[in-house]
Amino acid sequence: TGSSWGRTAGAVRERPVLGYAIAGLALTHATMIGVMTMTPLHMEHGGSGLEVIGIVISVHVLGMFAFSPLVGLLADRLGRAPVLAAGGVVLLAALLLCASAPSGMSWQVTAGLLLLGLGWSLAMVSASTLVAEHAPLEVRTDVQGVSDLVMGLTAAAAGAVAGVIVGAAGYPALALASLLLVVGVLGCAARAIGEGRGSEPTRRVV
């Protein structure tokens, strides 16, 4: 009974690791969307053509998805929350590179976008697995639906705010401001590691 939000809130109260995983997903996705959407504009201001911008975005997408099978293996071997923390560290490196990137084409923006994609992959795979594993079976679809909605709303807000920041202070300021989101990701990972020690994943009944 009740709404999906209510059932999800109940599941989070019962298993706090779910809340940290959902927050980690939302903060990670917001970080990636905010910086990625403004990168083409930053490059165009430096004189980069559409062909070069397309290559850099392709490198970013490569980082997002090419290593997913390896990320899954790492999450199995090292644990979900530690891989979420690793994703946060990679995102920090990505943002520092982007913050140092001059307008136009540069190795900093290319490497930064690659690492932005890789950090996103590490965090998304691990945190989404935490959600799937720890959500009680009877409300799992509710929890996953709310998680997706929160992630989407946060990303939409990040895209809008990113434009305001870049317009007022520039692309490097956006990258530096996004560090605050990644600090949140690392905090979620640390709390998930602590909660995970006393919280067993929900087992499927077969």
PDB file of C-alpha atoms in Angstrom:
ATOM      1  CA  THR A   1       0.000   0.000   0.000  1.00  0.00           C
ATOM      2  CA  GLY A   2       0.992   3.651  -0.372  1.00  0.00           C
ATOM      3  CA  SER A   3       2.921   5.397  -3.102  1.00  0.00           C
ATOM      4  CA  SER A   4       6.219   4.404  -4.673  1.00  0.00           C
ATOM      5  CA  TRP A   5       7.830   7.292  -2.809  1.00  0.00           C
ATOM      6  CA  GLY A   6       6.450   6.036   0.487  1.00  0.00           C
ATOM      7  CA  ARG A   7       7.511   2.455  -0.113  1.00  0.00           C
ATOM      8  CA  THR A   8      10.965   3.614  -1.174  1.00  0.00           C
ATOM      9  CA  ALA A   9      11.285   5.811   1.914  1.00  0.00           C
ATOM     10  CA  GLY A  10      10.388   2.821   4.061  1.00  0.00           C
ATOM     11  CA  ALA A  11      13.002   0.678   2.343  1.00  0.00           C
ATOM     12  CA  VAL A  12      15.644   3.376   2.856  1.00  0.00           C
ATOM     13  CA  ARG A  13      14.799   3.609   6.559  1.00  0.00           C
ATOM     14  CA  GLU A  14      15.162  -0.155   6.820  1.00  0.00           C
ATOM     15  CA  ARG A  15      18.360  -0.261   4.740  1.00  0.00           C
ATOM     16  CA  PRO A  16      20.193   3.095   4.786  1.00  0.00           C
ATOM     17  CA  VAL A  17      22.698   1.828   2.225  1.00  0.00           C
ATOM     18  CA  LEU A  18      19.914   2.268  -0.342  1.00  0.00           C
ATOM     19  CA  GLY A  19      19.764   5.993   0.353  1.00  0.00           C
ATOM     20  CA  TYR A  20      23.510   6.372  -0.034  1.00  0.00           C
ATOM     21  CA  ALA A  21      23.456   4.419  -3.289  1.00  0.00           C
ATOM     22  CA  ILE A  22      20.602   6.495  -4.736  1.00  0.00           C
ATOM     23  CA  ALA A  23      22.292   9.738  -3.687  1.00  0.00           C
ATOM     24  CA  GLY A  24      25.569   8.533  -5.187  1.00  0.00           C
ATOM     25  CA  LEU A  25      23.823   7.787  -8.473  1.00  0.00           C
ATOM     26  CA  ALA A  26      22.146  11.193  -8.588  1.00  0.00           C
ATOM     27  CA  LEU A  27      25.280  13.163  -7.716  1.00  0.00           C
ATOM     28  CA  THR A  28      27.394  11.211 -10.197  1.00  0.00           C
ATOM     29  CA  HIS A  29      24.941  11.704 -13.039  1.00  0.00           C
ATOM     30  CA  ALA A  30      24.538  15.395 -12.242  1.00  0.00           C
ATOM     31  CA  THR A  31      28.311  15.869 -12.313  1.00  0.00           C
ATOM     32  CA  MET A  32      28.670  14.177 -15.663  1.00  0.00           C
ATOM     33  CA  ILE A  33      25.713  15.901 -17.330  1.00  0.00           C
ATOM     34  CA  GLY A  34      26.655  19.371 -16.134  1.00  0.00           C
ATOM     35  CA  VAL A  35      30.240  19.226 -17.385  1.00  0.00           C
ATOM     36  CA  MET A  36      29.561  17.230 -20.543  1.00  0.00           C
ATOM     37  CA  THR A  37      26.835  19.541 -21.820  1.00  0.00           C
ATOM     38  CA  MET A  38      29.013  22.640 -21.461  1.00  0.00           C
ATOM     39  CA  THR A  39      32.206  21.144 -22.928  1.00  0.00           C
ATOM     40  CA  PRO A  40      31.237  21.645 -26.607  1.00  0.00           C
ATOM     41  CA  LEU A  41      30.486  25.307 -25.887  1.00  0.00           C
ATOM     42  CA  HIS A  42      33.858  25.726 -24.148  1.00  0.00           C
ATOM     43  CA  MET A  43      35.629  24.156 -27.103  1.00  0.00           C
ATOM     44  CA  GLU A  44      33.687  26.185 -29.661  1.00  0.00           C
ATOM     45  CA  HIS A  45      34.645  29.413 -27.889  1.00  0.00           C
ATOM     46  CA  GLY A  46      38.277  28.445 -28.482  1.00  0.00           C
ATOM     47  CA  GLY A  47      37.733  27.930 -32.190  1.00  0.00           C
ATOM     48  CA  SER A  48      37.271  24.156 -32.316  1.00  0.00           C
ATOM     49  CA  GLY A  49      35.170  22.865 -35.194  1.00  0.00           C
ATOM     50  CA  LEU A  50      32.307  20.423 -34.959  1.00  0.00           C
ATOM     51  CA  GLU A  51      34.495  17.552 -36.154  1.00  0.00           C
ATOM     52  CA  VAL A  52      36.971  17.996 -33.289  1.00  0.00           C
ATOM     53  CA  ILE A  53      34.197  18.492 -30.746  1.00  0.00           C
ATOM     54  CA  GLY A  54      32.550  15.299 -31.989  1.00  0.00           C
ATOM     55  CA  ILE A  55      35.774  13.357 -31.478  1.00  0.00           C
ATOM     56  CA  VAL A  56      36.128  14.565 -27.886  1.00  0.00           C
ATOM     57  CA  ILE A  57      32.525  13.668 -27.079  1.00  0.00           C
ATOM     58  CA  SER A  58      33.086  10.248 -28.666  1.00  0.00           C
ATOM     59  CA  VAL A  59      36.079   9.750 -26.365  1.00  0.00           C
ATOM     60  CA  HIS A  60      33.821  10.650 -23.453  1.00  0.00           C
ATOM     61  CA  VAL A  61      31.179   8.110 -24.510  1.00  0.00           C
ATOM     62  CA  LEU A  62      33.935   5.522 -24.888  1.00  0.00           C
ATOM     63  CA  GLY A  63      34.904   6.137 -21.276  1.00  0.00           C
ATOM     64  CA  MET A  64      31.274   5.778 -20.205  1.00  0.00           C
ATOM     65  CA  PHE A  65      30.634   2.367 -21.735  1.00  0.00           C
ATOM     66  CA  ALA A  66      33.745   0.653 -23.100  1.00  0.00           C
ATOM     67  CA  PHE A  67      34.980  -0.470 -19.690  1.00  0.00           C
ATOM     68  CA  SER A  68      31.615  -1.531 -18.253  1.00  0.00           C
ATOM     69  CA  PRO A  69      32.384  -5.285 -18.271  1.00  0.00           C
ATOM     70  CA  LEU A  70      35.650  -4.652 -16.423  1.00  0.00           C
ATOM     71  CA  VAL A  71      33.883  -2.348 -13.981  1.00  0.00           C
ATOM     72  CA  GLY A  72      31.386  -5.104 -13.225  1.00  0.00           C
ATOM     73  CA  LEU A  73      34.211  -7.531 -12.522  1.00  0.00           C
ATOM     74  CA  LEU A  74      35.872  -5.007 -10.215  1.00  0.00           C
ATOM     75  CA  ALA A  75      32.607  -4.482  -8.344  1.00  0.00           C
ATOM     76  CA  ASP A  76      32.331  -8.241  -7.816  1.00  0.00           C
ATOM     77  CA  ARG A  77      35.941  -8.590  -6.705  1.00  0.00           C
ATOM     78  CA  LEU A  78      36.461  -5.434  -4.634  1.00  0.00           C
ATOM     79  CA  GLY A  79      32.907  -4.689  -3.527  1.00  0.00           C
ATOM     80  CA  ARG A  80      30.256  -2.287  -4.756  1.00  0.00           C
ATOM     81  CA  ALA A  81      30.892   0.600  -2.358  1.00  0.00           C
ATOM     82  CA  PRO A  82      34.697   0.631  -2.834  1.00  0.00           C
ATOM     83  CA  VAL A  83      34.192   0.839  -6.603  1.00  0.00           C
ATOM     84  CA  LEU A  84      31.750   3.713  -6.033  1.00  0.00           C
ATOM     85  CA  ALA A  85      34.532   5.438  -4.092  1.00  0.00           C
ATOM     86  CA  ALA A  86      36.969   4.756  -6.928  1.00  0.00           C
ATOM     87  CA  GLY A  87      34.504   6.361  -9.312  1.00  0.00           C
ATOM     88  CA  GLY A  88      34.466   9.450  -7.126  1.00  0.00           C
ATOM     89  CA  VAL A  89      38.260   9.660  -7.181  1.00  0.00           C
ATOM     90  CA  VAL A  90      38.326   9.364 -10.978  1.00  0.00           C
ATOM     91  CA  LEU A  91      35.662  12.067 -11.232  1.00  0.00           C
ATOM     92  CA  LEU A  92      37.806  14.355  -9.075  1.00  0.00           C
ATOM     93  CA  ALA A  93      40.741  13.887 -11.446  1.00  0.00           C
ATOM     94  CA  ALA A  94      38.472  14.523 -14.432  1.00  0.00           C
ATOM     95  CA  LEU A  95      37.158  17.780 -13.010  1.00  0.00           C
ATOM     96  CA  LEU A  96      40.622  19.069 -12.156  1.00  0.00           C
ATOM     97  CA  LEU A  97      41.735  18.402 -15.722  1.00  0.00           C
ATOM     98  CA  CYS A  98      38.667  20.140 -17.133  1.00  0.00           C
ATOM     99  CA  ALA A  99      39.192  23.099 -14.827  1.00  0.00           C
ATOM    100  CA  SER A 100      42.719  23.519 -16.217  1.00  0.00           C
ATOM    101  CA  ALA A 101      41.673  23.151 -19.872  1.00  0.00           C
ATOM    102  CA  PRO A 102      42.031  26.238 -22.072  1.00  0.00           C
ATOM    103  CA  SER A 103      39.181  26.986 -24.445  1.00  0.00           C
ATOM    104  CA  GLY A 104      39.319  25.045 -27.680  1.00  0.00           C
ATOM    105  CA  MET A 105      40.935  21.665 -28.220  1.00  0.00           C
ATOM    106  CA  SER A 106      43.432  20.529 -25.578  1.00  0.00           C
ATOM    107  CA  TRP A 107      44.772  17.338 -24.095  1.00  0.00           C
ATOM    108  CA  GLN A 108      43.282  18.397 -20.751  1.00  0.00           C
ATOM    109  CA  VAL A 109      39.718  18.507 -22.017  1.00  0.00           C
ATOM    110  CA  THR A 110      40.149  15.241 -23.943  1.00  0.00           C
ATOM    111  CA  ALA A 111      41.631  13.376 -20.971  1.00  0.00           C
ATOM    112  CA  GLY A 112      39.170  15.045 -18.632  1.00  0.00           C
ATOM    113  CA  LEU A 113      36.169  13.920 -20.670  1.00  0.00           C
ATOM    114  CA  LEU A 114      37.559  10.381 -20.920  1.00  0.00           C
ATOM    115  CA  LEU A 115      37.981  10.221 -17.149  1.00  0.00           C
ATOM    116  CA  LEU A 116      34.580  11.846 -16.642  1.00  0.00           C
ATOM    117  CA  GLY A 117      33.048   8.954 -18.564  1.00  0.00           C
ATOM    118  CA  LEU A 118      35.102   6.335 -16.746  1.00  0.00           C
ATOM    119  CA  GLY A 119      34.303   7.766 -13.314  1.00  0.00           C
ATOM    120  CA  TRP A 120      30.632   7.838 -14.262  1.00  0.00           C
ATOM    121  CA  SER A 121      30.820   4.182 -15.282  1.00  0.00           C
ATOM    122  CA  LEU A 122      32.520   3.110 -12.048  1.00  0.00           C
ATOM    123  CA  ALA A 123      29.995   4.934  -9.897  1.00  0.00           C
ATOM    124  CA  MET A 124      26.882   4.065 -11.889  1.00  0.00           C
ATOM    125  CA  VAL A 125      27.560   0.342 -12.199  1.00  0.00           C
ATOM    126  CA  SER A 126      28.463  -0.056  -8.538  1.00  0.00           C
ATOM    127  CA  ALA A 127      25.721   2.147  -7.079  1.00  0.00           C
ATOM    128  CA  SER A 128      22.970   0.739  -9.299  1.00  0.00           C
ATOM    129  CA  THR A 129      24.041  -2.758  -8.242  1.00  0.00           C
ATOM    130  CA  LEU A 130      23.791  -1.697  -4.600  1.00  0.00           C
ATOM    131  CA  VAL A 131      20.244  -0.503  -5.235  1.00  0.00           C
ATOM    132  CA  ALA A 132      19.242  -3.744  -6.949  1.00  0.00           C
ATOM    133  CA  GLU A 133      20.842  -5.947  -4.291  1.00  0.00           C
ATOM    134  CA  HIS A 134      19.612  -4.169  -1.167  1.00  0.00           C
ATOM    135  CA  ALA A 135      16.077  -3.225  -2.185  1.00  0.00           C
ATOM    136  CA  PRO A 136      13.556  -5.604  -0.585  1.00  0.00           C
ATOM    137  CA  LEU A 137      12.045  -7.883  -3.207  1.00  0.00           C
ATOM    138  CA  GLU A 138       8.486  -6.690  -2.660  1.00  0.00           C
ATOM    139  CA  VAL A 139       9.376  -3.024  -3.361  1.00  0.00           C
ATOM    140  CA  ARG A 140      12.360  -3.436  -5.669  1.00  0.00           C
ATOM    141  CA  THR A 141      10.641  -1.976  -8.730  1.00  0.00           C
ATOM    142  CA  ASP A 142       9.434   1.002  -6.671  1.00  0.00           C
ATOM    143  CA  VAL A 143      12.932   1.688  -5.399  1.00  0.00           C
ATOM    144  CA  GLN A 144      14.504   1.377  -8.823  1.00  0.00           C
ATOM    145  CA  GLY A 145      11.855   3.615 -10.370  1.00  0.00           C
ATOM    146  CA  VAL A 146      12.326   6.316  -7.739  1.00  0.00           C
ATOM    147  CA  SER A 147      16.093   6.007  -8.137  1.00  0.00           C
ATOM    148  CA  ASP A 148      15.835   6.590 -11.889  1.00  0.00           C
ATOM    149  CA  LEU A 149      13.486   9.542 -11.389  1.00  0.00           C
ATOM    150  CA  VAL A 150      15.729  11.205  -8.806  1.00  0.00           C
ATOM    151  CA  MET A 151      18.733  10.679 -11.053  1.00  0.00           C
ATOM    152  CA  GLY A 152      16.945  12.187 -14.052  1.00  0.00           C
ATOM    153  CA  LEU A 153      15.606  15.203 -12.166  1.00  0.00           C
ATOM    154  CA  THR A 154      19.005  15.909 -10.653  1.00  0.00           C
ATOM    155  CA  ALA A 155      20.679  15.699 -14.042  1.00  0.00           C
ATOM    156  CA  ALA A 156      18.119  18.050 -15.589  1.00  0.00           C
ATOM    157  CA  ALA A 157      18.735  20.575 -12.833  1.00  0.00           C
ATOM    158  CA  ALA A 158      22.495  20.195 -13.264  1.00  0.00           C
ATOM    159  CA  GLY A 159      22.262  20.960 -16.970  1.00  0.00           C
ATOM    160  CA  ALA A 160      20.319  24.147 -16.294  1.00  0.00           C
ATOM    161  CA  VAL A 161      22.584  25.316 -13.469  1.00  0.00           C
ATOM    162  CA  ALA A 162      25.691  24.504 -15.515  1.00  0.00           C
ATOM    163  CA  GLY A 163      24.629  26.978 -18.173  1.00  0.00           C
ATOM    164  CA  VAL A 164      24.166  29.703 -15.562  1.00  0.00           C
ATOM    165  CA  ILE A 165      27.596  29.039 -14.029  1.00  0.00           C
ATOM    166  CA  VAL A 166      29.396  29.004 -17.372  1.00  0.00           C
ATOM    167  CA  GLY A 167      27.614  32.171 -18.461  1.00  0.00           C
ATOM    168  CA  ALA A 168      28.570  33.968 -15.266  1.00  0.00           C
ATOM    169  CA  ALA A 169      32.028  32.601 -14.474  1.00  0.00           C
ATOM    170  CA  GLY A 170      33.215  30.271 -17.240  1.00  0.00           C
ATOM    171  CA  TYR A 171      33.820  26.583 -17.807  1.00  0.00           C
ATOM    172  CA  PRO A 172      36.679  26.197 -15.288  1.00  0.00           C
ATOM    173  CA  ALA A 173      34.380  27.549 -12.574  1.00  0.00           C
ATOM    174  CA  LEU A 174      31.794  24.908 -13.482  1.00  0.00           C
ATOM    175  CA  ALA A 175      34.367  22.132 -13.158  1.00  0.00           C
ATOM    176  CA  LEU A 176      35.522  23.440  -9.783  1.00  0.00           C
ATOM    177  CA  ALA A 177      31.955  23.879  -8.521  1.00  0.00           C
ATOM    178  CA  SER A 178      31.205  20.297  -9.559  1.00  0.00           C
ATOM    179  CA  LEU A 179      33.876  19.116  -7.128  1.00  0.00           C
ATOM    180  CA  LEU A 180      31.306  19.689  -4.382  1.00  0.00           C
ATOM    181  CA  LEU A 181      29.032  17.096  -5.973  1.00  0.00           C
ATOM    182  CA  VAL A 182      31.865  14.588  -6.124  1.00  0.00           C
ATOM    183  CA  VAL A 183      32.684  15.161  -2.466  1.00  0.00           C
ATOM    184  CA  GLY A 184      29.098  14.084  -1.902  1.00  0.00           C
ATOM    185  CA  VAL A 185      29.684  10.947  -3.985  1.00  0.00           C
ATOM    186  CA  LEU A 186      32.718  10.075  -1.863  1.00  0.00           C
ATOM    187  CA  GLY A 187      30.720  10.675   1.300  1.00  0.00           C
ATOM    188  CA  CYS A 188      27.976   8.352   0.066  1.00  0.00           C
ATOM    189  CA  ALA A 189      30.578   5.703  -0.751  1.00  0.00           C
ATOM    190  CA  ALA A 190      32.129   5.962   2.704  1.00  0.00           C
ATOM    191  CA  ARG A 191      28.757   5.638   4.409  1.00  0.00           C
ATOM    192  CA  ALA A 192      27.777   2.746   2.124  1.00  0.00           C
ATOM    193  CA  ILE A 193      30.979   0.937   3.056  1.00  0.00           C
ATOM    194  CA  GLY A 194      30.124   1.335   6.738  1.00  0.00           C
ATOM    195  CA  GLU A 195      26.475   0.355   6.332  1.00  0.00           C
ATOM    196  CA  GLY A 196      27.338  -2.562   4.068  1.00  0.00           C
ATOM    197  CA  ARG A 197      29.267  -4.295   6.825  1.00  0.00           C
ATOM    198  CA  GLY A 198      26.041  -4.812   8.716  1.00  0.00           C
ATOM    199  CA  SER A 199      23.591  -5.132   5.858  1.00  0.00           C
ATOM    200  CA  GLU A 200      23.359  -8.240   3.749  1.00  0.00           C
ATOM    201  CA  PRO A 201      21.975  -7.998   0.208  1.00  0.00           C
ATOM    202  CA  THR A 202      18.456  -9.227  -0.394  1.00  0.00           C
ATOM    203  CA  ARG A 203      18.550 -12.786  -1.692  1.00  0.00           C
ATOM    204  CA  ARG A 204      16.403 -13.927  -4.581  1.00  0.00           C
ATOM    205  CA  VAL A 205      14.013 -16.749  -3.829  1.00  0.00           C
ATOM    206  CA  VAL A 206      14.263 -19.453  -6.503  1.00  0.00           C
TER     207      VAL A 206
END
